[in-house]
């Protein structure tokens, strides 16, 4: 029995359905908790129907983004997965000789925090009373060597994935977004430069601190420079926490979370507001209004103490990677159907806080 020929419009519809869907990624920073993001990326790179167009990242999120782009330029998704794994292995190896490690008590109780580590407590106290400029060793950063071994910046400059890395200008307080051809080890170290721990990183004659103060991460370049209207936000810093911080450490940790999330929440709130007006105005306003936001996060990160962000033990990084893969799998199972159609993150909740 002869089959009916498929009409041309139907062929086009089938072909479009099989084409990869463009997505952007927004990757937060958070020290070693960035290994959670590694796990998320590791799982997303296995999805043939998703194609990453652009990545905006800050601090550890920026490092994940650049390592991924370097590996992807060399050998596609497999190269990106391999590069990320090698990078985090080097992070763990470089921390093996560090005195800032879990105490025997933390290990005995199965805690990943460094709250009872004598060296961490001394280091934390010193950072509150001494400037990094008072300490000769504070100008060094072990991540510089790790980045040099993990990233081919010439490949990053020509990578098909657009990168946007944020650092905060110390003089102006404004964020600067660095793109592929501008990325160097200094830019990445600037994006992760906590001012109480490291000297400001000088770029083009200007000093820079951690990008989290001005965008963690910055959404605007994904709107302006990319075609994709779907952004997957990989959240490392909890936006909400139950209870009121009581101890000095808890208060400072929560202050850091609030300040590092402030700019991101402002951009997400703008998207929600523009959706509610009949005419968003300019073409850029319409692009903002059309943005679809999807969230990948985990309650496990909220349960970890802030001191665990300095824990670079391989077992801890692997635990976070597996949690990241699990969170990404949960998202793909429950919400990936929304990609290309609608936001799976309820942004209207942000309007209730105004």
mmCIF file of C-alpha atoms in Angstrom:
data_model
loop_
_atom_site.group_PDB
_atom_site.id
_atom_site.type_symbol
_atom_site.label_atom_id
_atom_site.label_comp_id
_atom_site.label_asym_id
_atom_site.label_seq_id
_atom_site.Cartn_x
_atom_site.Cartn_y
_atom_site.Cartn_z
ATOM 1 C CA UNK A 1 0.000 0.000 0.000
ATOM 2 C CA UNK A 2 1.498 3.315 -1.068
ATOM 3 C CA UNK A 3 2.092 5.910 1.650
ATOM 4 C CA UNK A 4 0.969 9.462 1.167
ATOM 5 C CA UNK A 5 3.779 11.941 0.596
ATOM 6 C CA UNK A 6 4.432 14.279 3.535
ATOM 7 C CA UNK A 7 3.461 17.820 2.651
ATOM 8 C CA UNK A 8 6.260 20.411 2.735
ATOM 9 C CA UNK A 9 4.815 22.501 5.631
ATOM 10 C CA UNK A 10 4.532 19.318 7.691
ATOM 11 C CA UNK A 11 8.159 18.450 6.926
ATOM 12 C CA UNK A 12 9.200 21.893 8.169
ATOM 13 C CA UNK A 13 7.187 21.452 11.366
ATOM 14 C CA UNK A 14 8.824 18.073 12.067
ATOM 15 C CA UNK A 15 12.271 19.482 11.360
ATOM 16 C CA UNK A 16 11.680 22.468 13.658
ATOM 17 C CA UNK A 17 10.450 20.140 16.424
ATOM 18 C CA UNK A 18 13.729 18.239 16.233
ATOM 19 C CA UNK A 19 15.974 21.314 16.137
ATOM 20 C CA UNK A 20 17.831 22.072 19.388
ATOM 21 C CA UNK A 21 16.206 24.692 21.596
ATOM 22 C CA UNK A 22 18.355 27.722 22.342
ATOM 23 C CA UNK A 23 18.858 28.430 26.048
ATOM 24 C CA UNK A 24 20.944 30.809 28.105
ATOM 25 C CA UNK A 25 22.438 30.043 31.498
ATOM 26 C CA UNK A 26 22.793 32.373 34.482
ATOM 27 C CA UNK A 27 25.313 30.971 36.963
ATOM 28 C CA UNK A 28 25.702 32.310 40.483
ATOM 29 C CA UNK A 29 28.928 32.380 42.450
ATOM 30 C CA UNK A 30 29.408 30.730 45.824
ATOM 31 C CA UNK A 31 32.912 29.379 46.367
ATOM 32 C CA UNK A 32 33.169 25.603 46.382
ATOM 33 C CA UNK A 33 29.362 25.410 46.161
ATOM 34 C CA UNK A 34 30.033 26.079 42.492
ATOM 35 C CA UNK A 35 30.565 22.309 42.266
ATOM 36 C CA UNK A 36 26.757 22.068 42.452
ATOM 37 C CA UNK A 37 26.656 24.114 39.246
ATOM 38 C CA UNK A 38 29.248 21.742 37.760
ATOM 39 C CA UNK A 39 26.772 18.897 38.317
ATOM 40 C CA UNK A 40 23.919 20.868 36.742
ATOM 41 C CA UNK A 41 26.020 21.664 33.667
ATOM 42 C CA UNK A 42 27.245 18.069 33.454
ATOM 43 C CA UNK A 43 23.632 16.876 33.167
ATOM 44 C CA UNK A 44 22.440 19.651 30.817
ATOM 45 C CA UNK A 45 25.296 18.918 28.402
ATOM 46 C CA UNK A 46 23.821 15.444 27.918
ATOM 47 C CA UNK A 47 20.560 16.888 26.545
ATOM 48 C CA UNK A 48 20.740 16.895 22.721
ATOM 49 C CA UNK A 49 17.597 19.025 22.388
ATOM 50 C CA UNK A 50 19.154 21.944 24.320
ATOM 51 C CA UNK A 51 21.813 24.207 22.849
ATOM 52 C CA UNK A 52 23.573 26.740 25.041
ATOM 53 C CA UNK A 53 23.785 30.116 23.319
ATOM 54 C CA UNK A 54 25.061 32.328 26.108
ATOM 55 C CA UNK A 55 26.210 32.111 29.726
ATOM 56 C CA UNK A 56 26.340 34.903 32.275
ATOM 57 C CA UNK A 57 28.413 34.016 35.315
ATOM 58 C CA UNK A 58 29.930 35.534 38.423
ATOM 59 C CA UNK A 59 32.755 34.225 40.619
ATOM 60 C CA UNK A 60 32.584 30.387 40.661
ATOM 61 C CA UNK A 61 29.775 30.633 38.114
ATOM 62 C CA UNK A 62 32.093 32.555 35.785
ATOM 63 C CA UNK A 63 34.803 29.924 36.165
ATOM 64 C CA UNK A 64 32.357 27.145 35.366
ATOM 65 C CA UNK A 65 31.196 29.102 32.312
ATOM 66 C CA UNK A 66 34.692 29.740 30.936
ATOM 67 C CA UNK A 67 35.914 26.186 31.554
ATOM 68 C CA UNK A 68 32.786 24.834 29.817
ATOM 69 C CA UNK A 69 33.237 27.162 26.834
ATOM 70 C CA UNK A 70 36.915 26.242 26.492
ATOM 71 C CA UNK A 71 36.159 22.523 26.541
ATOM 72 C CA UNK A 72 33.181 22.920 24.222
ATOM 73 C CA UNK A 73 35.289 24.788 21.655
ATOM 74 C CA UNK A 74 37.768 21.900 21.683
ATOM 75 C CA UNK A 75 35.434 18.902 21.553
ATOM 76 C CA UNK A 76 31.766 19.825 21.892
ATOM 77 C CA UNK A 77 29.686 18.653 24.845
ATOM 78 C CA UNK A 78 32.082 15.789 25.654
ATOM 79 C CA UNK A 79 34.987 18.218 25.791
ATOM 80 C CA UNK A 80 33.027 20.560 28.065
ATOM 81 C CA UNK A 81 32.152 17.745 30.485
ATOM 82 C CA UNK A 82 35.764 16.577 30.584
ATOM 83 C CA UNK A 83 37.112 20.112 31.113
ATOM 84 C CA UNK A 84 34.737 20.771 34.023
ATOM 85 C CA UNK A 85 35.692 17.512 35.721
ATOM 86 C CA UNK A 86 39.413 18.227 35.321
ATOM 87 C CA UNK A 87 39.011 21.779 36.638
ATOM 88 C CA UNK A 88 37.262 20.738 39.855
ATOM 89 C CA UNK A 89 39.755 17.909 40.356
ATOM 90 C CA UNK A 90 42.556 20.494 40.197
ATOM 91 C CA UNK A 91 40.681 22.708 42.682
ATOM 92 C CA UNK A 92 40.577 19.792 45.133
ATOM 93 C CA UNK A 93 44.223 18.886 44.521
ATOM 94 C CA UNK A 94 45.396 22.463 45.103
ATOM 95 C CA UNK A 95 43.558 22.536 48.447
ATOM 96 C CA UNK A 96 45.120 19.354 49.829
ATOM 97 C CA UNK A 97 47.950 21.209 51.541
ATOM 98 C CA UNK A 98 45.726 23.986 52.865
ATOM 99 C CA UNK A 99 45.450 24.139 56.680
ATOM 100 C CA UNK A 100 41.851 25.353 56.318
ATOM 101 C CA UNK A 101 40.175 21.972 56.529
ATOM 102 C CA UNK A 102 37.429 20.282 58.500
ATOM 103 C CA UNK A 103 38.224 19.526 62.118
ATOM 104 C CA UNK A 104 38.094 15.951 63.453
ATOM 105 C CA UNK A 105 34.830 16.893 65.199
ATOM 106 C CA UNK A 106 33.203 18.029 61.941
ATOM 107 C CA UNK A 107 34.353 14.832 60.264
ATOM 108 C CA UNK A 108 33.092 12.671 63.122
ATOM 109 C CA UNK A 109 29.679 14.350 63.006
ATOM 110 C CA UNK A 110 29.525 14.106 59.215
ATOM 111 C CA UNK A 111 29.376 17.874 58.719
ATOM 112 C CA UNK A 112 30.851 19.557 55.661
ATOM 113 C CA UNK A 113 31.266 22.921 57.412
ATOM 114 C CA UNK A 114 34.493 24.338 58.822
ATOM 115 C CA UNK A 115 32.805 25.873 61.863
ATOM 116 C CA UNK A 116 35.082 24.122 64.382
ATOM 117 C CA UNK A 117 38.259 24.232 62.308
ATOM 118 C CA UNK A 118 40.885 26.174 64.328
ATOM 119 C CA UNK A 119 42.602 27.449 61.184
ATOM 120 C CA UNK A 120 39.328 28.562 59.596
ATOM 121 C CA UNK A 121 38.262 30.363 62.777
ATOM 122 C CA UNK A 122 41.632 32.119 63.011
ATOM 123 C CA UNK A 123 41.493 33.013 59.316
ATOM 124 C CA UNK A 124 37.927 34.303 59.649
ATOM 125 C CA UNK A 125 38.823 36.440 62.656
ATOM 126 C CA UNK A 126 41.943 37.836 60.981
ATOM 127 C CA UNK A 127 39.911 38.866 57.913
ATOM 128 C CA UNK A 128 37.696 41.007 60.144
ATOM 129 C CA UNK A 129 40.503 42.964 61.808
ATOM 130 C CA UNK A 130 43.249 42.935 59.173
ATOM 131 C CA UNK A 131 43.115 44.137 55.589
ATOM 132 C CA UNK A 132 44.470 41.780 52.925
ATOM 133 C CA UNK A 133 46.955 44.574 52.227
ATOM 134 C CA UNK A 134 48.334 44.054 55.746
ATOM 135 C CA UNK A 135 49.234 40.458 54.874
ATOM 136 C CA UNK A 136 51.994 39.764 52.362
ATOM 137 C CA UNK A 137 50.533 36.472 51.169
ATOM 138 C CA UNK A 138 47.097 37.956 50.468
ATOM 139 C CA UNK A 139 48.112 38.998 46.960
ATOM 140 C CA UNK A 140 48.507 35.373 45.888
ATOM 141 C CA UNK A 141 45.625 33.230 44.666
ATOM 142 C CA UNK A 142 46.051 29.482 44.069
ATOM 143 C CA UNK A 143 43.243 29.576 41.489
ATOM 144 C CA UNK A 144 45.474 31.462 39.064
ATOM 145 C CA UNK A 145 47.551 28.334 38.386
ATOM 146 C CA UNK A 146 44.421 26.154 38.259
ATOM 147 C CA UNK A 147 42.813 28.414 35.651
ATOM 148 C CA UNK A 148 45.990 28.512 33.555
ATOM 149 C CA UNK A 149 46.016 24.704 33.466
ATOM 150 C CA UNK A 150 42.276 24.369 32.797
ATOM 151 C CA UNK A 151 41.391 27.041 30.233
ATOM 152 C CA UNK A 152 42.598 27.796 26.712
ATOM 153 C CA UNK A 153 41.663 31.468 26.506
ATOM 154 C CA UNK A 154 42.331 31.556 22.756
ATOM 155 C CA UNK A 155 39.613 28.923 22.346
ATOM 156 C CA UNK A 156 37.326 30.847 24.697
ATOM 157 C CA UNK A 157 37.661 33.938 22.498
ATOM 158 C CA UNK A 158 36.412 31.935 19.508
ATOM 159 C CA UNK A 159 33.917 29.724 21.342
ATOM 160 C CA UNK A 160 30.410 29.505 19.814
ATOM 161 C CA UNK A 161 29.037 30.064 23.331
ATOM 162 C CA UNK A 162 28.758 33.718 24.277
ATOM 163 C CA UNK A 163 30.163 34.501 27.712
ATOM 164 C CA UNK A 164 29.412 37.395 30.046
ATOM 165 C CA UNK A 165 31.491 37.663 33.226
ATOM 166 C CA UNK A 166 30.735 40.355 35.808
ATOM 167 C CA UNK A 167 33.224 42.097 38.119
ATOM 168 C CA UNK A 168 32.612 45.168 40.307
ATOM 169 C CA UNK A 169 34.601 48.345 39.718
ATOM 170 C CA UNK A 170 35.898 49.458 43.135
ATOM 171 C CA UNK A 171 35.938 53.164 42.218
ATOM 172 C CA UNK A 172 32.458 53.430 40.709
ATOM 173 C CA UNK A 173 30.659 50.535 42.423
ATOM 174 C CA UNK A 174 29.226 49.544 39.030
ATOM 175 C CA UNK A 175 29.498 46.155 37.407
ATOM 176 C CA UNK A 176 31.515 45.644 34.255
ATOM 177 C CA UNK A 177 30.601 42.783 31.955
ATOM 178 C CA UNK A 178 33.530 41.128 30.161
ATOM 179 C CA UNK A 179 32.891 39.159 26.971
ATOM 180 C CA UNK A 180 34.729 36.268 25.287
ATOM 181 C CA UNK A 181 37.614 38.169 23.711
ATOM 182 C CA UNK A 182 38.214 40.144 26.934
ATOM 183 C CA UNK A 183 38.450 37.147 29.256
ATOM 184 C CA UNK A 184 41.743 36.431 31.020
ATOM 185 C CA UNK A 185 42.750 34.788 34.306
ATOM 186 C CA UNK A 186 42.749 38.274 35.888
ATOM 187 C CA UNK A 187 39.125 38.860 34.846
ATOM 188 C CA UNK A 188 38.018 35.590 36.427
ATOM 189 C CA UNK A 189 39.979 36.277 39.605
ATOM 190 C CA UNK A 190 38.443 39.761 39.732
ATOM 191 C CA UNK A 191 34.967 38.289 39.415
ATOM 192 C CA UNK A 192 35.736 36.096 42.454
ATOM 193 C CA UNK A 193 37.736 38.662 44.457
ATOM 194 C CA UNK A 194 36.332 38.898 47.984
ATOM 195 C CA UNK A 195 37.774 42.206 49.254
ATOM 196 C CA UNK A 196 38.321 40.964 52.804
ATOM 197 C CA UNK A 197 40.526 38.120 51.550
ATOM 198 C CA UNK A 198 42.333 39.290 48.407
ATOM 199 C CA UNK A 199 43.878 42.400 46.905
ATOM 200 C CA UNK A 200 41.678 44.067 44.297
ATOM 201 C CA UNK A 201 42.497 42.869 40.784
ATOM 202 C CA UNK A 202 43.617 45.630 38.441
ATOM 203 C CA UNK A 203 42.324 45.497 34.858
ATOM 204 C CA UNK A 204 42.966 48.323 32.374
ATOM 205 C CA UNK A 205 44.176 50.481 35.255
ATOM 206 C CA UNK A 206 40.991 50.007 37.326
ATOM 207 C CA UNK A 207 40.624 47.878 40.502
ATOM 208 C CA UNK A 208 37.889 45.244 40.645
ATOM 209 C CA UNK A 209 36.172 43.201 43.344
ATOM 210 C CA UNK A 210 33.761 40.262 43.301
ATOM 211 C CA UNK A 211 31.062 40.584 40.657
ATOM 212 C CA UNK A 212 28.433 39.409 43.132
ATOM 213 C CA UNK A 213 28.141 42.942 44.520
ATOM 214 C CA UNK A 214 26.826 44.257 41.196
ATOM 215 C CA UNK A 215 25.302 41.194 39.526
ATOM 216 C CA UNK A 216 25.140 37.589 40.703
ATOM 217 C CA UNK A 217 24.802 36.974 37.825
ATOM 218 C CA UNK A 218 23.890 39.796 35.428
ATOM 219 C CA UNK A 219 20.842 39.046 33.255
ATOM 220 C CA UNK A 220 20.895 42.108 30.980
ATOM 221 C CA UNK A 221 23.564 40.899 28.480
ATOM 222 C CA UNK A 222 21.587 37.693 27.916
ATOM 223 C CA UNK A 223 18.585 39.839 26.975
ATOM 224 C CA UNK A 224 20.478 42.282 24.787
ATOM 225 C CA UNK A 225 23.028 40.067 23.040
ATOM 226 C CA UNK A 226 21.344 36.658 22.709
ATOM 227 C CA UNK A 227 18.444 35.357 20.637
ATOM 228 C CA UNK A 228 17.264 32.836 23.218
ATOM 229 C CA UNK A 229 14.283 33.844 25.331
ATOM 230 C CA UNK A 230 14.794 31.059 27.882
ATOM 231 C CA UNK A 231 17.262 31.553 30.742
ATOM 232 C CA UNK A 232 18.054 28.785 33.222
ATOM 233 C CA UNK A 233 19.116 30.339 36.500
ATOM 234 C CA UNK A 234 21.349 28.025 38.537
ATOM 235 C CA UNK A 235 21.009 29.376 42.080
ATOM 236 C CA UNK A 236 23.703 28.696 44.651
ATOM 237 C CA UNK A 237 22.857 31.408 47.205
ATOM 238 C CA UNK A 238 19.471 30.901 48.912
ATOM 239 C CA UNK A 239 17.059 33.781 48.337
ATOM 240 C CA UNK A 240 14.874 32.857 51.303
ATOM 241 C CA UNK A 241 15.808 31.380 54.675
ATOM 242 C CA UNK A 242 13.498 30.507 57.558
ATOM 243 C CA UNK A 243 14.251 31.882 61.005
ATOM 244 C CA UNK A 244 16.187 34.923 62.177
ATOM 245 C CA UNK A 245 20.007 34.850 62.335
ATOM 246 C CA UNK A 246 21.219 35.191 65.924
ATOM 247 C CA UNK A 247 24.976 34.695 66.059
ATOM 248 C CA UNK A 248 27.458 37.191 64.596
ATOM 249 C CA UNK A 249 28.494 34.664 61.946
ATOM 250 C CA UNK A 250 24.888 33.894 60.963
ATOM 251 C CA UNK A 251 24.077 37.591 60.648
ATOM 252 C CA UNK A 252 27.104 38.292 58.436
ATOM 253 C CA UNK A 253 26.405 35.229 56.291
ATOM 254 C CA UNK A 254 22.804 36.289 55.716
ATOM 255 C CA UNK A 255 23.863 39.876 54.955
ATOM 256 C CA UNK A 256 26.178 38.527 52.256
ATOM 257 C CA UNK A 257 23.396 36.404 50.760
ATOM 258 C CA UNK A 258 20.979 39.337 50.702
ATOM 259 C CA UNK A 259 23.500 41.732 49.120
ATOM 260 C CA UNK A 260 24.669 39.159 46.567
ATOM 261 C CA UNK A 261 21.082 38.437 45.472
ATOM 262 C CA UNK A 262 19.849 42.065 45.422
ATOM 263 C CA UNK A 263 20.795 43.015 41.833
ATOM 264 C CA UNK A 264 19.569 39.722 40.404
ATOM 265 C CA UNK A 265 16.203 40.117 42.135
ATOM 266 C CA UNK A 266 15.916 43.654 40.782
ATOM 267 C CA UNK A 267 16.383 42.419 37.199
ATOM 268 C CA UNK A 268 13.894 39.575 37.680
ATOM 269 C CA UNK A 269 11.396 42.030 39.187
ATOM 270 C CA UNK A 270 11.769 44.254 36.112
ATOM 271 C CA UNK A 271 10.904 41.311 33.864
ATOM 272 C CA UNK A 272 7.787 40.642 35.947
ATOM 273 C CA UNK A 273 6.735 44.318 35.809
ATOM 274 C CA UNK A 274 7.218 44.619 32.038
ATOM 275 C CA UNK A 275 5.048 41.549 31.499
ATOM 276 C CA UNK A 276 2.118 43.305 33.162
ATOM 277 C CA UNK A 277 2.082 46.431 31.014
ATOM 278 C CA UNK A 278 0.247 46.487 27.703
ATOM 279 C CA UNK A 279 3.138 48.140 25.856
ATOM 280 C CA UNK A 280 6.631 47.554 27.249
ATOM 281 C CA UNK A 281 7.833 50.462 25.091
ATOM 282 C CA UNK A 282 11.119 50.048 23.238
ATOM 283 C CA UNK A 283 12.223 46.917 21.424
ATOM 284 C CA UNK A 284 14.552 46.202 24.345
ATOM 285 C CA UNK A 285 11.621 46.529 26.748
ATOM 286 C CA UNK A 286 9.700 43.984 24.708
ATOM 287 C CA UNK A 287 12.673 41.603 24.809
ATOM 288 C CA UNK A 288 12.784 41.882 28.607
ATOM 289 C CA UNK A 289 9.052 41.199 28.815
ATOM 290 C CA UNK A 290 9.383 38.069 26.661
ATOM 291 C CA UNK A 291 12.138 36.512 28.759
ATOM 292 C CA UNK A 292 11.251 33.126 30.238
ATOM 293 C CA UNK A 293 13.056 32.282 33.478
ATOM 294 C CA UNK A 294 13.596 28.766 34.814
ATOM 295 C CA UNK A 295 15.172 27.960 38.176
ATOM 296 C CA UNK A 296 17.443 25.079 39.150
ATOM 297 C CA UNK A 297 18.254 25.014 42.865
ATOM 298 C CA UNK A 298 18.505 22.665 45.833
ATOM 299 C CA UNK A 299 17.498 22.783 49.495
ATOM 300 C CA UNK A 300 20.750 20.983 50.276
ATOM 301 C CA UNK A 301 22.712 24.198 49.601
ATOM 302 C CA UNK A 302 20.534 26.144 52.028
ATOM 303 C CA UNK A 303 21.259 23.561 54.721
ATOM 304 C CA UNK A 304 25.038 23.894 54.335
ATOM 305 C CA UNK A 305 26.807 26.491 56.445
ATOM 306 C CA UNK A 306 28.552 29.401 54.724
ATOM 307 C CA UNK A 307 31.945 28.146 55.930
ATOM 308 C CA UNK A 308 31.530 25.088 53.688
ATOM 309 C CA UNK A 309 32.092 27.397 50.701
ATOM 310 C CA UNK A 310 35.780 27.191 51.661
ATOM 311 C CA UNK A 311 35.739 23.382 51.798
ATOM 312 C CA UNK A 312 37.417 22.036 48.664
ATOM 313 C CA UNK A 313 37.691 18.353 49.650
ATOM 314 C CA UNK A 314 37.139 16.098 46.652
ATOM 315 C CA UNK A 315 34.441 14.077 48.422
ATOM 316 C CA UNK A 316 32.511 17.268 49.183
ATOM 317 C CA UNK A 317 32.824 18.533 45.620
ATOM 318 C CA UNK A 318 31.612 15.171 44.304
ATOM 319 C CA UNK A 319 28.628 15.252 46.668
ATOM 320 C CA UNK A 320 27.705 18.700 45.352
ATOM 321 C CA UNK A 321 28.177 17.541 41.754
ATOM 322 C CA UNK A 322 25.778 14.646 42.278
ATOM 323 C CA UNK A 323 23.274 16.972 43.944
ATOM 324 C CA UNK A 324 23.578 19.288 40.940
ATOM 325 C CA UNK A 325 22.934 16.436 38.533
ATOM 326 C CA UNK A 326 19.925 15.367 40.604
ATOM 327 C CA UNK A 327 18.514 18.920 40.632
ATOM 328 C CA UNK A 328 18.995 19.235 36.872
ATOM 329 C CA UNK A 329 17.312 15.860 36.316
ATOM 330 C CA UNK A 330 14.364 16.958 38.452
ATOM 331 C CA UNK A 331 14.048 20.151 36.418
ATOM 332 C CA UNK A 332 14.253 18.317 33.098
ATOM 333 C CA UNK A 333 11.603 15.831 34.222
ATOM 334 C CA UNK A 334 9.135 18.332 35.651
ATOM 335 C CA UNK A 335 9.719 21.683 33.943
ATOM 336 C CA UNK A 336 11.679 21.260 30.700
ATOM 337 C CA UNK A 337 8.365 21.144 28.829
ATOM 338 C CA UNK A 338 8.021 24.846 29.645
ATOM 339 C CA UNK A 339 11.186 25.797 27.752
ATOM 340 C CA UNK A 340 10.153 27.742 24.665
ATOM 341 C CA UNK A 341 6.636 28.298 26.036
ATOM 342 C CA UNK A 342 6.489 29.889 29.485
ATOM 343 C CA UNK A 343 8.505 30.628 32.610
ATOM 344 C CA UNK A 344 8.611 27.823 35.130
ATOM 345 C CA UNK A 345 9.713 30.306 37.837
ATOM 346 C CA UNK A 346 6.900 32.410 39.305
ATOM 347 C CA UNK A 347 8.252 35.952 39.036
ATOM 348 C CA UNK A 348 4.996 37.551 40.216
ATOM 349 C CA UNK A 349 5.977 36.616 43.772
ATOM 350 C CA UNK A 350 8.693 39.267 43.526
ATOM 351 C CA UNK A 351 6.097 41.955 42.871
ATOM 352 C CA UNK A 352 4.396 41.203 46.159
ATOM 353 C CA UNK A 353 7.548 42.312 47.980
ATOM 354 C CA UNK A 354 7.491 45.855 46.556
#
